[in-house]
Short mmCIF file of C-alpha atoms and ligand atoms in Angstrom, two decimals:
data_model
loop_
_atom_site.label_atom_id
_atom_site.label_comp_id
_atom_site.label_asym_id
_atom_site.label_seq_id
_atom_site.Cartn_x
_atom_site.Cartn_y
_atom_site.Cartn_z
CA MET A 1 -19.22 -12.63 -19.77
CA LYS A 2 -18.94 -11.00 -16.31
CA LYS A 3 -15.34 -10.98 -15.07
CA TYR A 4 -14.46 -12.37 -11.64
CA LYS A 5 -13.40 -9.57 -9.25
CA ILE A 6 -9.93 -9.60 -7.69
CA LEU A 7 -8.84 -7.38 -4.79
CA VAL A 8 -5.05 -7.00 -4.72
CA PHE A 9 -3.87 -5.66 -1.34
CA THR A 10 -0.23 -4.58 -1.33
CA GLY A 11 2.32 -3.41 1.21
CA ALA A 12 5.98 -2.44 1.14
CA GLY A 13 7.14 -5.99 0.32
CA ALA A 14 5.41 -5.75 -3.06
CA ASP A 15 7.85 -2.94 -3.94
CA LYS A 16 10.95 -4.62 -2.40
CA GLU A 17 12.17 -6.18 -5.67
CA SER A 18 11.93 -2.76 -7.30
CA GLY A 19 14.53 -1.60 -4.76
CA VAL A 20 12.20 0.06 -2.23
CA GLU A 21 12.90 -0.67 1.44
CA THR A 22 10.21 -2.14 3.67
CA PHE A 23 9.38 -0.76 7.11
CA ARG A 24 9.64 -3.50 9.71
CA ASP A 25 11.12 -6.67 8.37
CA SER A 26 14.82 -6.01 7.87
CA GLU A 27 17.84 -4.27 9.39
CA VAL A 28 17.69 -1.68 6.61
CA GLY A 29 13.91 -1.14 6.90
CA TYR A 30 12.75 2.44 7.19
CA TRP A 31 11.67 2.11 10.81
CA ASN A 32 15.15 0.86 11.72
CA ASN A 33 16.75 4.04 10.43
CA TYR A 34 14.14 6.59 11.44
CA LYS A 35 11.92 6.86 14.48
CA VAL A 36 8.29 6.51 13.36
CA GLU A 37 7.32 9.13 15.95
CA ASP A 38 9.75 11.62 14.36
CA VAL A 39 8.74 11.32 10.71
CA ALA A 40 5.27 9.74 10.45
CA THR A 41 3.19 11.40 13.19
CA MET A 42 1.66 14.85 13.71
CA ASP A 43 3.72 15.28 16.91
CA GLY A 44 6.90 14.61 14.96
CA TRP A 45 5.80 17.14 12.36
CA ARG A 46 5.15 19.73 15.03
CA ARG A 47 8.54 19.07 16.68
CA ASP A 48 10.72 19.11 13.58
CA LYS A 49 9.06 19.69 10.20
CA GLN A 50 12.35 19.58 8.29
CA LYS A 51 13.18 16.08 9.64
CA ALA A 52 9.84 14.76 8.38
CA LEU A 53 10.31 16.59 5.07
CA ASP A 54 13.82 15.13 4.71
CA PHE A 55 12.47 11.58 5.27
CA TYR A 56 9.90 11.94 2.50
CA ASN A 57 12.29 13.87 0.25
CA GLU A 58 14.65 10.88 0.52
CA MET A 59 11.82 8.46 -0.34
CA ARG A 60 10.56 10.70 -3.19
CA SER A 61 14.05 11.09 -4.69
CA LYS A 62 14.12 7.31 -5.19
CA LEU A 63 10.84 7.34 -7.15
CA GLU A 64 12.48 8.54 -10.39
CA ASN A 65 14.92 5.59 -10.44
CA ILE A 66 12.65 2.68 -9.48
CA LYS A 67 10.79 0.55 -12.00
CA PRO A 68 7.86 -1.83 -11.63
CA SER A 69 8.94 -5.40 -10.89
CA LYS A 70 7.59 -8.48 -12.63
CA ALA A 71 5.04 -8.68 -9.81
CA HIS A 72 3.58 -5.24 -10.62
CA LEU A 73 3.50 -6.15 -14.32
CA ILE A 74 1.72 -9.48 -13.69
CA ILE A 75 -0.86 -7.68 -11.50
CA SER A 76 -1.44 -5.23 -14.35
CA ASP A 77 -1.72 -8.12 -16.84
CA LEU A 78 -4.48 -9.75 -14.76
CA GLU A 79 -6.78 -6.93 -15.96
CA LYS A 80 -7.04 -8.72 -19.31
CA TYR A 81 -9.07 -11.49 -17.70
CA PHE A 82 -10.34 -10.14 -14.37
CA ASP A 83 -11.89 -7.01 -12.84
CA VAL A 84 -8.87 -5.99 -10.72
CA THR A 85 -8.80 -3.34 -7.98
CA ILE A 86 -5.55 -2.61 -6.16
CA VAL A 87 -5.82 -1.34 -2.60
CA THR A 88 -2.31 -0.36 -1.59
CA GLN A 89 -0.67 0.89 1.60
CA ASN A 90 2.29 1.97 -0.52
CA VAL A 91 2.95 5.59 -1.39
CA THR A 92 5.02 4.85 -4.51
CA ASP A 93 3.63 4.98 -8.07
CA LEU A 94 4.86 1.54 -9.16
CA HIS A 95 1.37 0.11 -9.76
CA GLU A 96 0.59 3.13 -11.97
CA LYS A 97 3.87 2.73 -13.85
CA ALA A 98 3.05 -0.96 -14.44
CA GLY A 99 -0.20 0.05 -16.16
CA SER A 100 -2.76 -0.93 -13.53
CA THR A 101 -5.88 1.23 -13.84
CA LYS A 102 -7.86 0.90 -10.59
CA ILE A 103 -5.65 1.84 -7.62
CA ILE A 104 -6.67 3.10 -4.17
CA HIS A 105 -3.80 4.54 -2.10
CA LEU A 106 -4.97 4.14 1.52
CA HIS A 107 -1.94 5.91 3.02
CA GLY A 108 -1.48 8.60 0.37
CA GLU A 109 1.10 9.17 -2.35
CA LEU A 110 4.71 10.40 -2.32
CA ASN A 111 4.31 12.46 -5.51
CA LYS A 112 1.48 14.50 -3.97
CA VAL A 113 1.59 17.22 -1.29
CA ARG A 114 -1.21 19.02 0.53
CA SER A 115 -1.90 22.25 2.33
CA THR A 116 -1.66 22.21 6.12
CA LEU A 117 -4.47 24.77 6.25
CA ASP A 118 -6.92 23.24 3.74
CA SER A 119 -6.49 19.47 3.17
CA SER A 120 -8.56 19.69 -0.02
CA ILE A 121 -5.64 21.56 -1.64
CA ILE A 122 -3.57 18.68 -3.06
CA LEU A 123 -0.77 19.29 -5.58
CA ASP A 124 1.35 16.95 -7.71
CA TRP A 125 4.95 17.33 -6.54
CA GLN A 126 8.33 16.17 -7.84
CA GLY A 127 11.66 16.89 -6.14
CA ASP A 128 12.21 18.12 -2.58
CA LEU A 129 9.53 19.78 -0.44
CA ASN A 130 10.99 22.26 2.05
CA ILE A 131 10.04 24.73 4.74
CA GLY A 132 8.65 27.79 2.95
CA ASP A 133 6.94 25.82 0.15
CA LYS A 134 3.39 27.10 0.61
CA CYS A 135 -0.09 26.59 -0.85
CA ASN A 136 -1.99 29.44 -2.51
CA LYS A 137 -3.53 30.25 0.89
CA GLY A 138 -0.08 30.87 2.32
CA SER A 139 0.24 27.76 4.51
CA GLN A 140 3.12 25.27 4.61
CA LEU A 141 2.75 22.25 2.33
CA ARG A 142 3.22 18.71 3.75
CA PRO A 143 3.49 15.24 2.19
CA ASP A 144 0.05 13.92 1.19
CA VAL A 145 0.51 10.75 3.22
CA THR A 146 -1.43 9.43 6.23
CA TRP A 147 0.60 9.50 9.43
CA PHE A 148 0.01 7.36 12.51
CA GLY A 149 -2.87 8.73 14.56
CA GLU A 150 -4.32 10.45 11.47
CA GLU A 151 -7.61 9.39 10.00
CA LEU A 152 -7.42 7.77 6.57
CA ASN A 153 -9.16 9.49 3.65
CA GLN A 154 -12.73 8.32 4.19
CA ASP A 155 -13.59 8.24 0.48
CA ASN A 156 -10.70 5.82 -0.05
CA ILE A 157 -11.64 3.55 2.84
CA ILE A 158 -15.30 3.46 1.71
CA ALA A 159 -14.26 2.72 -1.90
CA ALA A 160 -11.82 0.00 -0.77
CA MET A 161 -14.46 -1.66 1.42
CA ALA A 162 -17.04 -1.54 -1.40
CA GLU A 163 -14.58 -3.27 -3.75
CA ALA A 164 -13.71 -5.86 -1.08
CA TYR A 165 -17.38 -6.74 -0.43
CA GLU A 166 -17.77 -7.72 -4.12
CA SER A 167 -14.44 -9.53 -4.56
CA ASP A 168 -14.24 -13.25 -5.39
CA ILE A 169 -10.46 -13.46 -5.00
CA CYS A 170 -8.02 -11.58 -2.73
CA ILE A 171 -4.27 -11.43 -3.28
CA ILE A 172 -2.30 -9.97 -0.34
CA ILE A 173 1.30 -9.16 -1.27
CA GLY A 174 4.19 -8.00 0.91
CA THR A 175 2.57 -6.69 4.05
CA SER A 176 3.02 -7.59 7.70
CA MET A 177 -0.68 -6.77 8.18
CA GLN A 178 0.15 -4.77 11.33
CA VAL A 179 -1.37 -1.42 10.38
CA TYR A 180 -5.06 -0.69 10.85
CA PRO A 181 -7.67 0.01 9.62
CA ALA A 182 -5.94 -0.97 6.29
CA ALA A 183 -5.18 -4.55 7.38
CA SER A 184 -8.89 -5.26 7.97
CA ILE A 185 -9.74 -4.83 4.28
CA PRO A 186 -8.63 -8.21 2.85
CA PHE A 187 -11.01 -9.97 5.25
CA GLU A 188 -13.94 -7.83 4.11
CA THR A 189 -13.96 -9.85 0.86
CA LYS A 190 -16.74 -12.39 0.21
CA GLU A 191 -16.68 -15.11 2.87
CA LYS A 192 -15.85 -17.83 0.36
CA SER A 193 -13.32 -15.79 -1.64
CA LEU A 194 -9.90 -17.35 -2.24
CA ILE A 195 -7.18 -15.51 -0.30
CA PHE A 196 -3.55 -15.78 -1.44
CA TYR A 197 -0.91 -14.32 0.92
CA VAL A 198 2.42 -13.76 -0.83
CA ASP A 199 5.26 -13.21 1.63
CA PRO A 200 8.65 -14.95 2.10
CA GLY A 201 8.19 -14.38 5.83
CA ASP A 202 5.80 -16.12 8.20
CA VAL A 203 2.12 -15.32 8.69
CA ASN A 204 2.30 -13.03 11.74
CA PHE A 205 -1.38 -12.17 11.97
CA GLU A 206 -4.63 -13.89 12.87
CA VAL A 207 -6.53 -15.35 9.91
CA PRO A 208 -10.23 -15.41 10.85
CA VAL A 209 -11.38 -19.00 11.52
CA ASN A 210 -14.05 -18.88 8.82
CA ARG A 211 -11.46 -17.88 6.20
CA ARG A 212 -8.73 -20.41 6.97
CA SER A 213 -9.89 -23.06 4.50
CA PHE A 214 -9.75 -20.52 1.67
CA PHE A 215 -6.41 -18.99 2.78
CA GLU A 216 -3.14 -20.00 1.10
CA HIS A 217 0.30 -18.70 2.13
CA ILE A 218 2.71 -18.62 -0.82
CA LYS A 219 6.05 -18.32 0.98
CA GLU A 220 7.85 -16.64 -1.90
CA PRO A 221 8.90 -13.12 -2.88
CA ALA A 222 6.31 -11.12 -4.82
CA THR A 223 7.68 -11.81 -8.32
CA ILE A 224 7.69 -15.61 -7.88
CA GLY A 225 4.47 -15.64 -5.89
CA MET A 226 2.62 -13.65 -8.54
CA GLU A 227 3.80 -16.00 -11.30
CA ILE A 228 2.42 -18.97 -9.36
CA ILE A 229 -0.91 -17.25 -8.72
CA TYR A 230 -1.25 -15.99 -12.30
CA ASN A 231 -0.91 -19.54 -13.67
CA ASP A 232 -3.31 -20.95 -11.04
CA LEU A 233 -5.95 -18.27 -11.76
CA ILE A 234 -5.76 -18.81 -15.53
CA ASP A 235 -6.07 -22.59 -15.03
CA ILE A 236 -9.04 -22.27 -12.64
CA PHE A 237 -11.04 -19.36 -14.05
CA ILE A 238 -10.18 -18.86 -17.73
C1 BV8 B 1 -5.81 5.72 12.48
C2 BV8 B 1 2.79 6.63 6.22
C3 BV8 B 1 -7.41 6.75 13.84
C4 BV8 B 1 3.15 6.80 4.80
C5 BV8 B 1 1.90 4.71 7.40
C6 BV8 B 1 -6.97 -0.36 15.19
C7 BV8 B 1 -7.84 0.38 14.39
C8 BV8 B 1 -7.48 1.62 13.92
C9 BV8 B 1 -6.21 2.16 14.21
C10 BV8 B 1 -5.35 1.43 15.01
C11 BV8 B 1 -5.72 0.19 15.49
N1 BV8 B 1 -4.68 -0.27 16.21
C12 BV8 B 1 -3.66 0.62 16.20
C13 BV8 B 1 -4.05 1.68 15.49
C14 BV8 B 1 -3.23 2.85 15.23
C15 BV8 B 1 -2.34 2.74 13.99
C16 BV8 B 1 -1.76 1.38 13.78
O1 BV8 B 1 -2.28 0.58 13.00
N2 BV8 B 1 -0.65 1.09 14.45
C17 BV8 B 1 0.00 -0.20 14.30
C18 BV8 B 1 1.48 0.00 13.96
C19 BV8 B 1 -0.19 -0.96 15.60
N3 BV8 B 1 -3.10 3.14 12.83
C20 BV8 B 1 -3.15 4.46 12.54
O2 BV8 B 1 -2.64 5.32 13.22
C21 BV8 B 1 -3.93 4.83 11.30
N4 BV8 B 1 -4.81 5.91 11.64
O3 BV8 B 1 -6.14 4.66 12.89
O4 BV8 B 1 -6.43 6.87 12.84
C22 BV8 B 1 -8.24 7.96 13.82
C23 BV8 B 1 -9.61 7.82 13.63
C24 BV8 B 1 -10.38 8.96 13.65
C25 BV8 B 1 -9.79 10.21 13.83
C26 BV8 B 1 -8.41 10.35 13.97
C27 BV8 B 1 -7.61 9.20 13.97
C28 BV8 B 1 -2.98 5.38 10.22
C29 BV8 B 1 -2.07 4.30 9.73
C30 BV8 B 1 -1.22 4.83 8.56
C31 BV8 B 1 0.16 5.10 9.04
N5 BV8 B 1 1.05 5.50 7.96
N6 BV8 B 1 2.78 5.20 6.52
C32 BV8 B 1 4.46 6.12 4.59
O5 BV8 B 1 5.44 6.60 5.15
O6 BV8 B 1 4.46 5.10 3.88
S1 BV8 B 1 1.89 3.07 7.75
C33 BV8 B 1 3.22 2.24 7.12
O7 BV8 B 1 3.00 0.86 7.46
C34 BV8 B 1 3.29 2.28 5.60
O8 BV8 B 1 2.22 2.96 5.00
C35 BV8 B 1 3.19 0.80 5.23
O9 BV8 B 1 2.62 0.65 4.02
C36 BV8 B 1 2.34 0.31 6.34
C37 BV8 B 1 2.26 -1.17 6.52
O10 BV8 B 1 3.57 -1.70 6.49
P1 BV8 B 1 3.85 -2.86 5.42
O11 BV8 B 1 3.55 -2.33 4.08
O12 BV8 B 1 3.12 -4.08 5.85
O13 BV8 B 1 5.41 -3.04 5.52
P2 BV8 B 1 6.21 -3.93 6.59
O14 BV8 B 1 7.63 -3.52 6.51
O15 BV8 B 1 5.50 -3.90 7.90
O16 BV8 B 1 6.06 -5.42 6.03
C38 BV8 B 1 6.66 -5.77 4.79
C39 BV8 B 1 6.30 -7.22 4.51
O17 BV8 B 1 6.85 -7.56 3.24
C40 BV8 B 1 6.88 -8.19 5.53
O18 BV8 B 1 5.88 -9.10 5.94
C41 BV8 B 1 7.99 -8.92 4.74
O19 BV8 B 1 8.15 -10.27 5.15
C42 BV8 B 1 7.46 -8.84 3.33
N7 BV8 B 1 8.47 -8.91 2.26
C43 BV8 B 1 9.79 -8.60 2.32
N8 BV8 B 1 10.34 -8.79 1.09
C44 BV8 B 1 9.35 -9.22 0.26
C45 BV8 B 1 8.15 -9.29 1.00
N9 BV8 B 1 6.99 -9.68 0.46
C46 BV8 B 1 6.99 -10.01 -0.85
N10 BV8 B 1 8.09 -9.96 -1.63
C47 BV8 B 1 9.28 -9.58 -1.11
N11 BV8 B 1 10.37 -9.54 -1.91
#
């Protein structure tokens, strides 16, 4: 029997209970301790490469010690019954560690770096990246993440849109939905698809009028929200 398709759209809040800081929603969020323009823009990179490298080295050093939360594990478990695609804004590898198999990283990945001369040269990378670490063409390596003002990887955006167009259910977890074009993807799902928004905070974005009757805000952290949704989906669809 054909499986219903679920699009899971995640942001930093989905990783919060694994010990990863978010960006905008708390005093300790990344953007409260670093200036976005210094560490996540091309201008910042041009001004002070080591500062940007230090920011991502700090984030990458945490990767080894963080584990998937119950939310990541439930999302992975949904693959038993549904055709699940994860479209994430997160640069961590927690969905991979939880066993999910279809993951699109819209804003890149912390454990990858790329050449500043030839963006097709992408290397797996653990540990710190520093000035002088170069690709085989002799150019400085940079984090393989998408900075503000940089175009997203078009293959990823096209793949994410294609999955959204076919999705019957959308689960949005832990994102303020402030960053575009990523935040447009959940509303590219089928017009009558169910949309669950898991976030202990308020809904601070516009839900399109034609989607409001299918939109449910579960005002809980990711682990509790995903338990609620898992039980609802099994009751309704299985
Ligand atoms: C581009 C780098 C153009 C990697 C990031 C309209 C259309 C297109 C672009 C724009 C547009 N309007 C403005 C733009 C420009 C810009 C943008 O969107 N700016 C915003 C801020 C206004 N977009 C861009 O620049 C993009 N590029 O458009 O290029 C172009 C086109 C052609 C040619 C050249 C250029 C690039 C955007 C990517 C930027 N890179 N990160 C990294 O360091 O991670 S974005 C950054 O924000 C992260 O990737 C993060 O994932 C993303 C979104 O943040 P969230 O994940 O939502 O995190 P946040 O802290 O905001 O929210 C956390 C939520 O979790 C909260 O709601 C909280 O309540 C909740 N929460 C807390 N605890 C829990 C929880 N939820 C569940 N459980 C919990 N326990």
